[in-house]
Coordinates of C-alpha atoms and ligand atoms in Angstrom, one line a residue:
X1 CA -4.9 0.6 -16.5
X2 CA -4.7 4.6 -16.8
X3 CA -6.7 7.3 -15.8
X4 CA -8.0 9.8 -18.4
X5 CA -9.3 12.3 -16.2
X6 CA -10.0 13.9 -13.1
X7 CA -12.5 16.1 -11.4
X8 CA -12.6 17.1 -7.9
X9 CA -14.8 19.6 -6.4
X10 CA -14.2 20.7 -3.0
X11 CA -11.2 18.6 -2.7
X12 CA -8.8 19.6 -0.3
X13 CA -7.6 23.5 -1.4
X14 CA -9.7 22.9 -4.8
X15 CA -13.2 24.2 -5.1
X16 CA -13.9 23.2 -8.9
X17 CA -11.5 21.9 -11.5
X18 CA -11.2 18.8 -14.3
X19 CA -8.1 17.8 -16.0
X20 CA -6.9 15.5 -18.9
X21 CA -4.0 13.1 -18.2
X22 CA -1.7 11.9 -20.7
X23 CA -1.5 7.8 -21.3
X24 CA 2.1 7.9 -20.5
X25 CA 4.4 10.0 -18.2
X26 CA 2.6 12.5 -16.4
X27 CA 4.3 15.3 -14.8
X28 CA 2.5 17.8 -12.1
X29 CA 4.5 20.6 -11.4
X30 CA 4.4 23.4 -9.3
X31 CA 5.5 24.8 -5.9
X32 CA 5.4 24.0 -2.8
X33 CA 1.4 23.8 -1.5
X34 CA 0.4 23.7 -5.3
X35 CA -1.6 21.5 -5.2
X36 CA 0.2 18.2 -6.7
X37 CA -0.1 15.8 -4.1
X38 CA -3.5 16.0 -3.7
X39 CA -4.1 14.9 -7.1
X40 CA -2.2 12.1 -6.5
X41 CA -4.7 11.6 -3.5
X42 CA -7.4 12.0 -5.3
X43 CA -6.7 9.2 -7.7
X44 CA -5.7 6.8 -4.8
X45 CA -8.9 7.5 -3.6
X46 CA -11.1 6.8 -6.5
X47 CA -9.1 3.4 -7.1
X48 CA -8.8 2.3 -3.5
X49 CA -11.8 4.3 -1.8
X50 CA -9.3 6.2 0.7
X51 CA -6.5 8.1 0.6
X52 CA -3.2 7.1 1.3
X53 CA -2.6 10.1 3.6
X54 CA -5.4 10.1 5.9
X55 CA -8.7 8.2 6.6
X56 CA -10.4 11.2 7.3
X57 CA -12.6 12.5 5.1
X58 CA -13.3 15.1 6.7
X59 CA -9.1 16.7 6.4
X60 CA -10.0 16.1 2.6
X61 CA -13.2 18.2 2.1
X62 CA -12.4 21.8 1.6
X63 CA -11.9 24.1 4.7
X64 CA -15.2 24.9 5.8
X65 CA -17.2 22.5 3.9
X66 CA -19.0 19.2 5.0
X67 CA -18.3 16.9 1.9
X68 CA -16.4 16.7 -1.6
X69 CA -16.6 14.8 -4.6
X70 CA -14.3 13.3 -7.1
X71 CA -14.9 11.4 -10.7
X72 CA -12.5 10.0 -12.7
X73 CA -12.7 8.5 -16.0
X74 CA -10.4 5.0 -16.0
X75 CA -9.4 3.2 -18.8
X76 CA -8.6 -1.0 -18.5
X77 CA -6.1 -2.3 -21.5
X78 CA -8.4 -3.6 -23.5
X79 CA -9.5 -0.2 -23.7
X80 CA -12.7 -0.3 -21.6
X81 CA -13.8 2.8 -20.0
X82 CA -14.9 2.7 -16.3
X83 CA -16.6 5.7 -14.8
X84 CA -15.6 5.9 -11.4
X85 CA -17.2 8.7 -8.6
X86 CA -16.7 8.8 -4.9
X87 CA -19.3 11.3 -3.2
X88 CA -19.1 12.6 0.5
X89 CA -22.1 14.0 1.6
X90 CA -21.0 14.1 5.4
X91 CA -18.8 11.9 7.5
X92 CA -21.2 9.3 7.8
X93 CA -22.2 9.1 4.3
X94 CA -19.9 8.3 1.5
X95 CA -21.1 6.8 -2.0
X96 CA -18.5 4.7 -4.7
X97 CA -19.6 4.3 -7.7
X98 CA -18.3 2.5 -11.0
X99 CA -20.6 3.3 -13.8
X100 CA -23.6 4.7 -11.8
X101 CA -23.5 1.2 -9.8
X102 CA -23.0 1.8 -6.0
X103 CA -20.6 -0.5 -4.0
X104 CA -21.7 -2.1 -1.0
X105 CA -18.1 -2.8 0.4
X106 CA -14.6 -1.8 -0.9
X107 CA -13.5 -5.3 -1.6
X108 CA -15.8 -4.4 -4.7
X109 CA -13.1 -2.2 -5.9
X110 CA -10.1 -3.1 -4.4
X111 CA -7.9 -4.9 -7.1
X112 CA -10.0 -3.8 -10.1
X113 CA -8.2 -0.2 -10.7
X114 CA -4.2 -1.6 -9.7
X115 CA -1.9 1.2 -8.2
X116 CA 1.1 1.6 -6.9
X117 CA 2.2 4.6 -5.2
X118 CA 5.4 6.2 -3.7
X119 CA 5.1 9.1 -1.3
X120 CA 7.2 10.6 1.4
X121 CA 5.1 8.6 3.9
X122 CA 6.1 5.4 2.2
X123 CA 9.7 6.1 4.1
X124 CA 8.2 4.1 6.9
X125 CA 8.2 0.9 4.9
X126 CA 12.1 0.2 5.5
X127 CA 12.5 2.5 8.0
X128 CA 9.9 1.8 10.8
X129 CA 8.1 -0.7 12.9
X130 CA 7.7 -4.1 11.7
X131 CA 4.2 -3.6 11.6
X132 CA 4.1 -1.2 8.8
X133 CA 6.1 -4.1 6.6
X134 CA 3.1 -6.4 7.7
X135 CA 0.6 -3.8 6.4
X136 CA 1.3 -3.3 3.6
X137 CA 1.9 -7.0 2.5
X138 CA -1.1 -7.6 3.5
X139 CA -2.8 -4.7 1.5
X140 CA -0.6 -6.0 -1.5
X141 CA -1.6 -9.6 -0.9
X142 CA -5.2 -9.1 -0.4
X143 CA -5.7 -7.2 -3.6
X144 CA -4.1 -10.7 -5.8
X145 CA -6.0 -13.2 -3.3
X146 CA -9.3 -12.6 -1.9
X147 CA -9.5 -15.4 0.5
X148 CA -6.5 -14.0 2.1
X149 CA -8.1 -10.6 2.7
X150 CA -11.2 -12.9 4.6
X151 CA -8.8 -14.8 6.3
X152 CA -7.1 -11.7 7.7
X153 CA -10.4 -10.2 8.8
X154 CA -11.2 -13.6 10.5
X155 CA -7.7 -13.9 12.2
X156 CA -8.5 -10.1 13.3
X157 CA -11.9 -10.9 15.2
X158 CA -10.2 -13.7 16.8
X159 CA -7.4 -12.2 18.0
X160 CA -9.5 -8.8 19.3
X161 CA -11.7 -11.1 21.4
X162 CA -8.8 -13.0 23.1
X163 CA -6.7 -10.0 23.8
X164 CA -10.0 -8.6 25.0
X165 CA -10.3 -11.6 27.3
X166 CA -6.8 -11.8 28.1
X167 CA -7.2 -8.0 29.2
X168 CA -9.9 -7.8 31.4
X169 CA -7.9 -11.1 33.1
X170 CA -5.3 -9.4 33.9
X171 CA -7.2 -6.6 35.5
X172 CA -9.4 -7.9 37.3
X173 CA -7.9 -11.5 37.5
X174 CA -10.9 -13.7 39.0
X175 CA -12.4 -16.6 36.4
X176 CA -10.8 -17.1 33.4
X177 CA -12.9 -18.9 30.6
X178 CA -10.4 -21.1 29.5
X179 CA -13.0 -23.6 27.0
X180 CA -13.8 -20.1 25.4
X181 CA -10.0 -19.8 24.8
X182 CA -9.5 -22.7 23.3
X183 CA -12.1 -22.5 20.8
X184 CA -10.8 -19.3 20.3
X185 CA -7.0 -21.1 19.7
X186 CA -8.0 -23.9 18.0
X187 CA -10.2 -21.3 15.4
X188 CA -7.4 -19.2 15.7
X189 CA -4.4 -22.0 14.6
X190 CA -6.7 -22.9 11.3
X191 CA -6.7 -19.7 9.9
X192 CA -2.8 -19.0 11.4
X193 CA -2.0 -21.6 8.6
X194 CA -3.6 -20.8 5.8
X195 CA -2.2 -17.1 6.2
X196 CA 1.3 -19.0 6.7
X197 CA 0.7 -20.9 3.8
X198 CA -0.4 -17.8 1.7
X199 CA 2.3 -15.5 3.0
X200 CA 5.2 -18.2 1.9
X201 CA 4.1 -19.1 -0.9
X202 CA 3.0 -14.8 -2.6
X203 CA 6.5 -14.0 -0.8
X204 CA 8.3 -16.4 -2.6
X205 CA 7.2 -14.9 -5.9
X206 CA 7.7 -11.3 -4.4
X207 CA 11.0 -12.0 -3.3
X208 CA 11.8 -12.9 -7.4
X209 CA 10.4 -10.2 -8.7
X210 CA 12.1 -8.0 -5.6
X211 CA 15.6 -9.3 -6.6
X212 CA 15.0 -8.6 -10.0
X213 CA 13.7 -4.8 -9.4
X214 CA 16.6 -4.1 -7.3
X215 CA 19.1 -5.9 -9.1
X216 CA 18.4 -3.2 -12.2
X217 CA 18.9 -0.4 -9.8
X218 CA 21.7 -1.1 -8.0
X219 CA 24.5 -4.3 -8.7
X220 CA 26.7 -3.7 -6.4
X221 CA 24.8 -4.2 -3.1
X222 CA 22.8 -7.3 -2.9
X223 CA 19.5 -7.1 -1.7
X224 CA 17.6 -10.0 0.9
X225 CA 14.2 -9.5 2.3
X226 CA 13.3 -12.4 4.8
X227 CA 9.9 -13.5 6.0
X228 CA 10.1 -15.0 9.4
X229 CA 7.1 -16.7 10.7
X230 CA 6.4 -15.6 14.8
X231 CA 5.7 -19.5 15.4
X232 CA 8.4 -21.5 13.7
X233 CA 6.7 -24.0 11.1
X234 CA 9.3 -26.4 10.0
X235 CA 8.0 -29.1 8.1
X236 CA 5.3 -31.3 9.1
X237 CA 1.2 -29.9 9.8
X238 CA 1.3 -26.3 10.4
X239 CA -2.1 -26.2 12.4
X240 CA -1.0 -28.7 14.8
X241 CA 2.5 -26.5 15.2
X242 CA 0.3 -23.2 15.8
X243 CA -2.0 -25.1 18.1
X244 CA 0.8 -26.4 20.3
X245 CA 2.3 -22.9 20.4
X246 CA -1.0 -21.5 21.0
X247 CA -1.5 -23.7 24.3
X248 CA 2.3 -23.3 25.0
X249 CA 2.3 -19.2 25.5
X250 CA -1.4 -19.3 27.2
X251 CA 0.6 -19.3 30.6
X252 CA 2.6 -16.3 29.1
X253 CA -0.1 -14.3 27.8
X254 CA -2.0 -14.3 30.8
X255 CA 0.9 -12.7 32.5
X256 CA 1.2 -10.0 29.7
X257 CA -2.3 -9.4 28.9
X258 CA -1.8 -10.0 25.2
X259 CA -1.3 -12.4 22.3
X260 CA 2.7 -13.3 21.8
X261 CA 2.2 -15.6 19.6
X262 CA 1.0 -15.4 16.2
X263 CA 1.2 -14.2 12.2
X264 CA 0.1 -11.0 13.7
X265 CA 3.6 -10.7 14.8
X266 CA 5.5 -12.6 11.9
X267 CA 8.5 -9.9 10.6
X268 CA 9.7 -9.0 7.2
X269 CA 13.1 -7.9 7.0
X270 CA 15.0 -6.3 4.8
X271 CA 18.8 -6.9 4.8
X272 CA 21.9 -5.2 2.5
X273 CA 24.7 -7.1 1.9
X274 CA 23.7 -9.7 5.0
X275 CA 23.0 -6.6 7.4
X276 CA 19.6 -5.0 8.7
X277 CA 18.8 -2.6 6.2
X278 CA 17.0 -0.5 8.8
X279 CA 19.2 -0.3 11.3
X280 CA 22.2 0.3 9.2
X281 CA 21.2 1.6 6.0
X282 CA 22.2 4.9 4.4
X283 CA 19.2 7.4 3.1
X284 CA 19.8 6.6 -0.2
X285 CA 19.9 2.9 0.0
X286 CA 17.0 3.3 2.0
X287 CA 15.2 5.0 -0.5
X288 CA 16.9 3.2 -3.5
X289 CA 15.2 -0.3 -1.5
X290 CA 11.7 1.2 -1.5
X291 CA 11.6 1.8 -5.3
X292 CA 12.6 -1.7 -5.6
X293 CA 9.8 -2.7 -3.5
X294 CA 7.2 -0.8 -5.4
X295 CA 8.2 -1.5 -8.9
X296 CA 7.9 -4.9 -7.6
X297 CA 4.6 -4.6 -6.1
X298 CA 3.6 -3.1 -9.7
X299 CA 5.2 -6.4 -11.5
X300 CA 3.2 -8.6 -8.7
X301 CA -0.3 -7.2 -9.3
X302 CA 0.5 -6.7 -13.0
X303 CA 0.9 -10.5 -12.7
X304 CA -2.1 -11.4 -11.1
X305 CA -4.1 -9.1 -12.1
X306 CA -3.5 -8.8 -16.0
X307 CA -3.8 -5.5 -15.5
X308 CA -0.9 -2.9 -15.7
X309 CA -1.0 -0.7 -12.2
X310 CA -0.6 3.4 -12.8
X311 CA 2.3 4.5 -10.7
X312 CA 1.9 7.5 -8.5
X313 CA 5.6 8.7 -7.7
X314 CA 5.4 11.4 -5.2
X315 CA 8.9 13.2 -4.8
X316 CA 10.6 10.4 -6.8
X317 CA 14.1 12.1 -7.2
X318 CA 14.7 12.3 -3.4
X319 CA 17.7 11.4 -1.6
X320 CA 18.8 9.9 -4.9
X321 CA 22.0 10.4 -6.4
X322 CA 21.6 11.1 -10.4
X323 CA 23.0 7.8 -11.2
X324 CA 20.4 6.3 -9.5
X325 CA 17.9 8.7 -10.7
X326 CA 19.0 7.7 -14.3
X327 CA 18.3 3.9 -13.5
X328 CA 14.9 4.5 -12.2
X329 CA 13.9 6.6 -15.2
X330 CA 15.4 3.6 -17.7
X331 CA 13.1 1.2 -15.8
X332 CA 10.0 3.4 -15.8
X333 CA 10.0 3.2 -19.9
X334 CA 7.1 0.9 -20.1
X335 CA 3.8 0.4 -20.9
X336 CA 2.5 2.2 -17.8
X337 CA 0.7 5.5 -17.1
X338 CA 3.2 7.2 -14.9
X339 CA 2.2 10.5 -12.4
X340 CA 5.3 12.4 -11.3
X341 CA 5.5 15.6 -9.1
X342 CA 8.0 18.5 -9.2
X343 CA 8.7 21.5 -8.1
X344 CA 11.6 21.8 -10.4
X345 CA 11.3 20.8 -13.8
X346 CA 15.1 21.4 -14.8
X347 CA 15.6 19.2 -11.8
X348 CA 13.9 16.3 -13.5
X349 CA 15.9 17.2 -16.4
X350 CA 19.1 17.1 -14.0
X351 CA 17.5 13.4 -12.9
X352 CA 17.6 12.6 -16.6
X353 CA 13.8 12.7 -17.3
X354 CA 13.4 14.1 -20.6
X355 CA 10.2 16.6 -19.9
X356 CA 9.9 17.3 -23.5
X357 CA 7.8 14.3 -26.2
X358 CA 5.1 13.2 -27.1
X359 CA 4.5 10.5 -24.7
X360 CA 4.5 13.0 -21.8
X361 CA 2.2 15.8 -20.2
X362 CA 3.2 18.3 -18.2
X363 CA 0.6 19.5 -15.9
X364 CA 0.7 22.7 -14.0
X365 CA -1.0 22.1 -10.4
X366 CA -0.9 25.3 -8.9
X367 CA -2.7 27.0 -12.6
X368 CA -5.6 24.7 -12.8
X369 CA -8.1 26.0 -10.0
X370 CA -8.1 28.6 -13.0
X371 CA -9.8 26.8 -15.1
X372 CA -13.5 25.7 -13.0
Ligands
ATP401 N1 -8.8 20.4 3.5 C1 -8.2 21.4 2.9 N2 -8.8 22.5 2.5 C2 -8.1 23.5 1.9 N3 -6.8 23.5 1.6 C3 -6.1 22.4 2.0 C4 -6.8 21.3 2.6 N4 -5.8 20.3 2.9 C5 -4.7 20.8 2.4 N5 -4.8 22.0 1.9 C6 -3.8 22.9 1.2 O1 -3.6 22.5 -0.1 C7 -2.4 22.9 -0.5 C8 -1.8 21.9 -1.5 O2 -1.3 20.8 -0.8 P1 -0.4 19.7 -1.6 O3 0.1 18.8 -0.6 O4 -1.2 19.1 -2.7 O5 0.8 20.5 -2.2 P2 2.0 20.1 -3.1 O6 1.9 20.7 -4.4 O7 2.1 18.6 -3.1 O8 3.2 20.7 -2.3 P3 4.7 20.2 -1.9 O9 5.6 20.5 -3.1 O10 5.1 21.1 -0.7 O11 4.6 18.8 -1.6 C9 -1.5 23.2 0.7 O12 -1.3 24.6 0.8 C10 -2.4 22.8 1.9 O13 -2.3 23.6 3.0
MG402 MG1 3.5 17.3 -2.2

């Protein structure tokens, strides 16, 4: 997949401008508050329907107007153009469109215009909460496997209703419906195991293709990333193990007023050389970890999808030593459209990126509102 071009009108700090991308390496430059970030948001957003800095569309409209558009022409492998437009009118109203046909719901989209992207906020997949690990596996996983997306938004009505419940219980105390909440478990421990099932058996192939990534970065630390189901299923029928733990915590979760037990709290950890990445892990391996990730995210939907992702690389060269630096650009060579900021350009020179060829575009962020 690559995107040939971009126009955004009243999009963040630009009022008017279109631009021309390169099928290769892409380079925005420009200082700081230039403007190249929010090109990078405006692609996510055409290809996923939202940015991945806010879900606000009203931050992204320009400062003192109501709504802002974006088109973008996108190009599959085979060559097949796609004419994709995202309209805001107001915060209520917002139109997608892939050639001139509206989208009733974003799972339309998702998955059909593959990205992967790296930004400073991306820091919080190996060094926060668990729950931003489970986020974005399941943002990853639901773009390669549709019924996992559904089974998520089941698994999340469930689980709203019986906190809900469990809530007002512990509130006000009084009746309790416990039939209700049993239905609710027994719905509840059928769609805990398909997501168990789905989550071992994607994370099994991530995990390869995780190894792999990192092993071409880095071969002297060794790299683990466990998947540890909240409810342990050992062999045998995982509903019937979630169902037993289900009735097991009730006593529990009344006292707490929320769900223990569950997927919702299943971790993914990340461990260098046999030791918690995030508690004991330098910036740099840090960061060194989370290009592995998303180069393996890019070789996962690449596999599913047949469809090779654009990668968005938002302040690539940070915390990286040039060696590493060096790696990363070695591994990038590849049949993907690549979009890269700077502020610096002998700095990517310094990272060994050659800014100079044919295969590469250099686009300067804070010149185009020039050219309307
Ligand atoms: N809704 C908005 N309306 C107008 N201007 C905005 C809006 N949102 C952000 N800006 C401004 O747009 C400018 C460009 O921001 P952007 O994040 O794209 O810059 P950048 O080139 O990535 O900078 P840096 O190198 O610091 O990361 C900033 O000055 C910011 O204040
Ligand atoms: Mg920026």
């Amino acid at each position: 997949m690559l995107i040939k071009s971009l126009t955004m009108i009243d999009f963040r700090k630009y009022e008017q401008v279109s631009m021309n991308f390169g099928s290769h390496t892409n380079i925005l430059h420009g200082e700081n508050g230039a403007g190249k970030t929010t090109i990078l948001e405006a692609i996510h957003s055409l290809a996923y329907t939202r940015s991945f800095k806010t879900r606000l569309d009203a931050d992204l409209a320009r400062h003192g107007r109501v709504g802002y558009q974006l088109k973008g022409l996108f190009s599959d492998h085979q060559g097949i153009e796609h004419k994709v437009r995202l309209k805001v009118e107001s915060a209520r109203k917002k139109i997608v469109s892939v050639d001139n046909n509206n989208l009733k719901s974003r799972a339309e989209i998702i998955g059909r215009f593959p990205l992967v992207s790296l930004t400073p906020e991306d820091g919080e997949l190996t060094f926060g909460s668990p729950e931003v690990r489970r986020l974005f596996f399941n943002k990853l996983l639901s773009q390669v496997d549709p019924a996992y997306l559904e089974q998520l938004q089941i698994y999340a009505r469930i689980l709203k209703q019986r906190n809900s419940m469990l809530q007002t219980y512990a509130i006000d105390g009084g009746a309790f419906d416990r039939i209700l909440i049993a239905t609710l478990d027994d719905q509840r421990a059928k769609v805990s195991a398909q997501l168990h099932q789905a989550r071992s058996r994607h994370l099994t192939e991530f995990k390869k293709l995780l190894y792999e990534a990192y092993g071409q970065l880095e071969q002297e630390n060794s790299l683990k990333m466990a998947f540890r189901s909240n409810v342990r299923v050992t062999a045998g029928e995982p509903e019937g193990l979630y169902r037993k733990a289900y009735q097991d915590s009730l006593a529990e979760d009344l006292r707490k007023g929320t769900t223990t037990r569950g997927p919702h709290r299943d971790l993914f950890t990340f461990f260098l050389n046999t030791k918690d990445l995030r508690k004991f892990g330098s910036q740099g391996e840090h960061k060194l970890v989370l290009v592995a990730v998303k180069f393996a995210e890019g070789r996962f939907l690449e596999s599913f999808l047949k469809e090779p992702p654009v990668f968005l690389l938002d302040d690539l060269f940070a915390e990286l030593d040039v060696k590493r630096s060096l790696m990363i650009v070695e591994s990038l060579r590849g049949d993907h459209q690549i979009f890269i900021t700077a502020t610096d350009l002998a700095d990517l020179r310094h990272h060994g990126l050659t800014v100079e060829g044919d295969s590469l575009q250099v686009i300067d962020a804070g010149k185009i509102q020039d050219h309307g």
